[in-house]
């Protein structure tokens, strides 16, 4: 069983709560001290959370709080009046059905809440972050699709040749490299060493060249492998053999017949990525200082800004549902054999 090592004040008193040491734990609670706890080792947290029923009586006297609890993660603030006002404003004292009714009423009026960290309405923060995120993700999305489908068609055209094998090895190598390696290496070589691009900021279009380039390259590996598999599966079907037997040229077979019949999995892969255009790229925006929704999401999570996180997750979930419906509609448009009912 994990053992308690020491108490300390969240306000900075690392050597322990004076009232807790001299007057007992109950006195410490009455004085309003904010206490934390150290454990012997990190694995002890698992014993704390999974074995509370087996804990000693001393453990039951400790009030363990994590960021994001019912007062919005502000347990460390020594302002009980403000905390109580926050609870009343969010009606956290009401039953669940009352909270849900209030939240739905807020959404119907376009009220996504208020950010305690930024001191602004959440709707305004989302409006301000949409354009930077879209200016980054849309070029990555479009360029990545065009380049990866084109290279997969090249693989299918030159299958079992040196070009095909080289592109396969190239795509596997890209898939094996961590996303952070692309970002750090790109910033070091292209921005710091050669000075071709700015390292940080969002002032003009040139600040987006390097993050867009990194985003496209990092996603090429998996996309090339995926689209190449689709193209090769179509190449072995009977209608392709029939077209070759009739003397149809290989480029026409690839770009007219094969590409058209491979649209179903391509549409699935493309449309399902649309919600991520809105939410932005968390790592790219954070490393390059782009004030988009990804950068906003990380700051909101780190500061336990619940209203912001909840709004981003809600809109992302709605976009995901819409994209799934849009996928079915695109199926019917691309393949006449698919009927919507």
Coordinates of C-alpha atoms in Angstrom, one line a residue:
X1 CA 0.0 0.0 0.0
X2 CA 1.3 3.4 -0.9
X3 CA 2.3 5.5 2.1
X4 CA 1.8 9.2 2.6
X5 CA 5.1 11.0 2.8
X6 CA 4.2 14.6 3.5
X7 CA 1.6 17.4 3.1
X8 CA 2.4 20.7 1.6
X9 CA 0.6 23.9 0.8
X10 CA -0.3 24.6 -2.8
X11 CA 0.5 28.2 -2.2
X12 CA 4.2 27.2 -2.1
X13 CA 4.9 25.9 1.4
X14 CA 6.8 22.7 0.4
X15 CA 7.9 21.7 3.9
X16 CA 4.4 20.8 5.1
X17 CA 1.3 22.4 6.5
X18 CA 2.1 23.9 9.9
X19 CA -1.4 23.4 11.2
X20 CA -1.5 19.8 10.0
X21 CA 1.7 19.0 11.7
X22 CA 0.9 20.6 15.0
X23 CA -2.8 20.4 15.4
X24 CA -3.9 17.4 13.3
X25 CA -5.5 17.1 10.0
X26 CA -9.0 18.3 10.9
X27 CA -7.5 21.7 12.1
X28 CA -5.8 21.9 8.7
X29 CA -9.1 21.5 6.9
X30 CA -10.7 24.2 9.1
X31 CA -7.9 26.7 8.3
X32 CA -8.7 26.4 4.6
X33 CA -5.2 25.1 3.7
X34 CA -4.9 23.6 0.2
X35 CA -2.9 20.4 0.6
X36 CA -1.3 18.0 -1.8
X37 CA 0.6 14.8 -1.2
X38 CA 3.8 13.1 -2.3
X39 CA 4.0 9.4 -2.7
X40 CA 7.0 7.0 -2.5
X41 CA 6.9 6.2 -6.2
X42 CA 4.8 7.0 -9.3
X43 CA 3.3 3.5 -9.3
X44 CA 1.7 4.2 -6.0
X45 CA -0.9 6.3 -7.7
X46 CA -2.4 3.2 -9.2
X47 CA -2.7 1.7 -5.7
X48 CA -4.4 4.9 -4.5
X49 CA -7.0 5.0 -7.3
X50 CA -7.6 1.3 -7.6
X51 CA -7.5 0.3 -3.9
X52 CA -9.3 3.0 -2.0
X53 CA -11.4 0.4 -0.2
X54 CA -8.2 -1.2 1.1
X55 CA -6.7 2.0 2.2
X56 CA -6.1 2.9 5.9
X57 CA -8.3 5.2 7.9
X58 CA -5.7 8.0 7.5
X59 CA -6.3 8.0 3.7
X60 CA -10.0 8.6 4.1
X61 CA -9.3 11.9 5.8
X62 CA -7.3 13.2 2.8
X63 CA -9.3 15.2 0.2
X64 CA -7.6 14.3 -3.1
X65 CA -8.5 16.7 -6.0
X66 CA -7.4 16.7 -9.6
X67 CA -7.8 19.6 -12.1
X68 CA -11.2 19.5 -13.8
X69 CA -13.3 18.7 -10.7
X70 CA -16.7 20.3 -10.0
X71 CA -15.2 23.7 -9.4
X72 CA -13.5 23.8 -12.7
X73 CA -10.0 23.0 -11.5
X74 CA -9.6 26.0 -9.3
X75 CA -9.0 24.1 -6.0
X76 CA -5.6 25.7 -5.6
X77 CA -7.0 29.3 -5.5
X78 CA -7.4 30.7 -2.0
X79 CA -10.5 32.6 -3.0
X80 CA -13.5 30.6 -1.7
X81 CA -16.0 33.3 -2.6
X82 CA -15.0 33.2 -6.3
X83 CA -15.1 29.4 -6.3
X84 CA -18.6 29.4 -4.8
X85 CA -19.8 32.0 -7.4
X86 CA -18.3 29.8 -10.1
X87 CA -20.2 26.8 -8.8
X88 CA -23.5 28.7 -8.6
X89 CA -23.0 30.1 -12.1
X90 CA -22.4 26.6 -13.6
X91 CA -25.3 25.2 -11.5
X92 CA -23.0 22.3 -10.4
X93 CA -25.1 21.9 -7.3
X94 CA -28.2 21.0 -9.3
X95 CA -29.1 17.4 -10.4
X96 CA -27.8 16.1 -13.7
X97 CA -31.0 16.6 -15.6
X98 CA -31.0 20.3 -14.6
X99 CA -27.4 20.8 -15.7
X100 CA -28.2 19.1 -19.1
X101 CA -31.3 21.2 -19.6
X102 CA -29.4 24.3 -18.9
X103 CA -26.5 23.3 -21.2
X104 CA -28.9 22.5 -24.1
X105 CA -30.6 25.8 -23.6
X106 CA -27.2 27.6 -23.7
X107 CA -26.4 25.8 -27.0
X108 CA -29.7 26.8 -28.6
X109 CA -28.9 30.4 -27.8
X110 CA -25.3 30.0 -29.3
X111 CA -23.7 30.3 -25.8
X112 CA -20.8 27.9 -25.6
X113 CA -19.7 29.1 -22.2
X114 CA -17.1 31.5 -20.8
X115 CA -13.4 30.8 -20.7
X116 CA -12.0 31.3 -17.2
X117 CA -8.4 31.2 -18.4
X118 CA -8.8 33.7 -21.3
X119 CA -11.6 35.8 -19.7
X120 CA -13.5 35.7 -23.0
X121 CA -16.6 34.0 -24.4
X122 CA -15.7 30.6 -25.8
X123 CA -17.6 31.4 -29.1
X124 CA -15.2 34.3 -29.7
X125 CA -12.2 32.2 -29.0
X126 CA -13.4 29.6 -31.5
X127 CA -14.1 32.2 -34.2
X128 CA -10.6 33.7 -33.7
X129 CA -8.9 30.3 -34.0
X130 CA -10.8 28.9 -37.0
X131 CA -9.0 30.9 -39.7
X132 CA -5.4 30.1 -38.6
X133 CA -6.3 26.4 -38.3
X134 CA -8.0 26.2 -41.7
X135 CA -5.1 28.1 -43.3
X136 CA -2.8 25.4 -42.0
X137 CA -4.9 22.2 -42.4
X138 CA -6.6 22.9 -45.8
X139 CA -3.3 23.1 -47.8
X140 CA -1.9 20.1 -45.9
X141 CA -5.2 18.2 -46.7
X142 CA -5.4 19.1 -50.4
X143 CA -1.7 18.8 -51.3
X144 CA -1.4 15.5 -49.3
X145 CA -4.3 13.9 -51.2
X146 CA -3.1 15.0 -54.6
X147 CA 0.5 14.0 -54.1
X148 CA -0.2 10.6 -52.4
X149 CA -2.8 9.5 -55.0
X150 CA -0.5 10.6 -57.8
X151 CA 2.4 8.6 -56.3
X152 CA 0.2 5.6 -55.7
X153 CA -0.8 5.7 -59.4
X154 CA 2.9 5.8 -60.3
X155 CA 3.4 2.7 -58.1
X156 CA 0.6 0.9 -59.9
X157 CA 1.9 2.0 -63.3
X158 CA 5.4 0.8 -62.6
X159 CA 4.5 -2.1 -60.3
X160 CA 7.2 -4.6 -59.5
X161 CA 9.9 -2.3 -60.9
X162 CA 12.6 -0.2 -59.3
X163 CA 10.4 2.8 -59.0
X164 CA 7.6 0.9 -57.3
X165 CA 10.0 -0.7 -54.8
X166 CA 11.7 2.7 -54.1
X167 CA 8.4 4.4 -53.4
X168 CA 7.4 1.5 -51.1
X169 CA 10.6 1.8 -49.1
X170 CA 10.3 5.6 -49.1
X171 CA 6.7 5.4 -47.7
X172 CA 7.7 2.8 -45.0
X173 CA 10.6 5.0 -44.0
X174 CA 8.3 8.0 -43.6
X175 CA 5.9 5.9 -41.5
X176 CA 8.7 4.8 -39.2
X177 CA 9.8 8.4 -38.3
X178 CA 8.0 10.0 -35.4
X179 CA 6.0 13.1 -36.1
X180 CA 8.0 15.2 -33.6
X181 CA 11.2 14.3 -35.5
X182 CA 9.8 15.9 -38.6
X183 CA 8.9 19.0 -36.7
X184 CA 12.2 19.4 -34.8
X185 CA 14.4 18.5 -37.8
X186 CA 12.4 20.8 -40.1
X187 CA 12.8 23.8 -37.7
X188 CA 16.5 23.1 -37.1
X189 CA 17.6 22.6 -40.7
X190 CA 15.1 24.7 -42.8
X191 CA 14.5 27.5 -40.4
X192 CA 17.5 27.8 -38.1
X193 CA 20.4 26.4 -40.1
X194 CA 19.5 27.5 -43.6
X195 CA 17.2 30.4 -42.8
X196 CA 14.7 29.6 -45.5
X197 CA 11.6 29.9 -43.3
X198 CA 10.7 31.6 -40.1
X199 CA 10.8 29.5 -37.0
X200 CA 7.8 30.9 -35.1
X201 CA 4.8 33.1 -35.6
X202 CA 1.8 33.8 -37.7
X203 CA 2.2 37.1 -39.5
X204 CA 2.0 36.3 -43.2
X205 CA 1.7 33.3 -45.6
X206 CA 5.4 32.6 -45.5
X207 CA 5.0 31.5 -41.8
X208 CA 2.9 28.6 -43.1
X209 CA 5.2 27.2 -45.7
X210 CA 7.3 25.1 -43.3
X211 CA 4.5 23.7 -41.2
X212 CA 2.5 22.8 -44.3
X213 CA 5.6 21.1 -45.8
X214 CA 6.1 19.1 -42.6
X215 CA 2.5 18.2 -42.4
X216 CA 2.4 16.9 -46.0
X217 CA 5.7 14.9 -45.8
X218 CA 4.7 13.3 -42.4
X219 CA 1.4 12.0 -43.8
X220 CA 2.7 10.8 -47.2
X221 CA 4.0 7.5 -46.0
X222 CA 0.7 6.0 -44.7
X223 CA -1.3 7.6 -47.6
X224 CA 0.9 6.2 -50.3
X225 CA 0.7 2.7 -48.8
X226 CA -3.1 2.9 -48.5
X227 CA -3.8 4.3 -52.0
X228 CA -1.2 1.9 -53.6
X229 CA -3.0 -1.1 -52.1
X230 CA -6.3 0.1 -53.4
X231 CA -4.9 0.7 -56.9
X232 CA -3.2 -2.7 -57.1
X233 CA -6.4 -4.4 -55.9
X234 CA -8.2 -2.8 -58.8
X235 CA -5.5 -3.7 -61.3
X236 CA -6.0 -7.4 -60.7
X237 CA -9.8 -7.3 -61.4
X238 CA -11.4 -8.7 -64.5
X239 CA -12.5 -5.4 -66.1
X240 CA -8.9 -4.3 -66.2
X241 CA -7.8 -7.5 -68.0
X242 CA -10.7 -7.0 -70.4
X243 CA -9.6 -3.4 -71.1
X244 CA -6.0 -4.4 -71.7
X245 CA -7.2 -7.3 -74.0
X246 CA -9.2 -4.7 -76.1
X247 CA -6.0 -2.7 -76.5
X248 CA -6.8 0.2 -74.1
X249 CA -3.6 2.0 -73.2
X250 CA -2.2 1.6 -69.7
X251 CA -2.5 5.3 -68.7
X252 CA -6.1 5.4 -69.8
X253 CA -6.9 2.2 -67.8
X254 CA -5.3 3.7 -64.7
X255 CA -6.6 7.2 -64.8
X256 CA -10.1 6.5 -66.2
X257 CA -11.1 3.0 -65.1
X258 CA -9.0 2.1 -62.1
X259 CA -9.1 5.5 -60.4
X260 CA -12.9 5.8 -60.9
X261 CA -13.6 2.4 -59.4
X262 CA -11.3 3.0 -56.5
X263 CA -13.2 6.1 -55.4
X264 CA -15.1 4.4 -52.6
X265 CA -12.2 3.8 -50.3
X266 CA -10.6 7.1 -51.3
X267 CA -13.8 9.0 -50.4
X268 CA -13.9 7.2 -47.0
X269 CA -10.3 8.2 -46.2
X270 CA -10.8 11.8 -47.5
X271 CA -14.2 12.7 -46.0
X272 CA -13.5 11.2 -42.6
X273 CA -10.6 13.6 -42.2
X274 CA -12.7 16.7 -42.6
X275 CA -13.4 17.2 -38.9
X276 CA -9.7 17.4 -38.2
X277 CA -9.5 20.4 -40.5
X278 CA -11.5 22.3 -38.0
X279 CA -9.8 21.1 -34.9
X280 CA -6.4 21.9 -36.3
X281 CA -3.0 20.3 -35.8
X282 CA -2.1 20.3 -32.1
X283 CA 1.7 19.7 -32.5
X284 CA 2.2 21.9 -35.5
X285 CA 0.4 24.9 -34.1
X286 CA 2.1 24.5 -30.7
X287 CA 5.6 24.2 -32.1
X288 CA 5.2 27.0 -34.7
X289 CA 3.1 29.4 -32.6
X290 CA 0.1 29.4 -34.9
X291 CA -2.9 30.7 -32.8
X292 CA -5.4 28.1 -34.1
X293 CA -7.8 25.7 -32.4
X294 CA -5.1 23.1 -31.8
X295 CA -3.0 25.6 -29.9
X296 CA -6.2 26.7 -28.0
X297 CA -7.0 23.1 -27.2
X298 CA -3.7 22.4 -25.6
X299 CA -3.7 25.6 -23.5
X300 CA -7.3 24.9 -22.4
X301 CA -6.4 21.3 -21.4
X302 CA -3.3 22.4 -19.5
X303 CA -5.2 25.1 -17.6
X304 CA -8.3 22.9 -17.0
X305 CA -10.5 25.4 -19.0
X306 CA -13.4 23.1 -19.1
X307 CA -15.8 25.2 -21.2
X308 CA -13.3 25.6 -24.0
X309 CA -12.4 21.9 -24.1
X310 CA -16.1 20.9 -24.0
X311 CA -17.0 23.3 -26.9
X312 CA -14.1 22.0 -29.1
X313 CA -15.0 18.3 -28.4
X314 CA -18.7 19.0 -29.0
X315 CA -18.1 20.7 -32.4
X316 CA -15.6 18.1 -33.4
X317 CA -18.1 15.3 -32.6
X318 CA -20.9 17.1 -34.6
X319 CA -18.5 17.4 -37.6
X320 CA -17.6 13.8 -37.3
X321 CA -21.3 12.8 -37.5
X322 CA -21.9 15.1 -40.5
X323 CA -18.8 13.8 -42.3
X324 CA -20.1 10.2 -41.9
X325 CA -23.4 11.2 -43.4
X326 CA -21.6 13.1 -46.2
X327 CA -19.5 9.9 -46.9
X328 CA -22.7 7.9 -47.6
X329 CA -23.9 10.7 -49.9
X330 CA -20.6 10.8 -51.8
X331 CA -20.8 7.0 -52.2
X332 CA -24.0 7.3 -54.1
X333 CA -22.6 10.1 -56.2
X334 CA -19.4 8.2 -57.1
X335 CA -20.9 4.8 -57.7
X336 CA -24.4 4.4 -59.3
X337 CA -24.7 0.9 -57.7
X338 CA -25.0 2.5 -54.3
X339 CA -28.5 3.7 -53.5
X340 CA -29.6 5.9 -50.6
X341 CA -32.7 4.9 -48.8

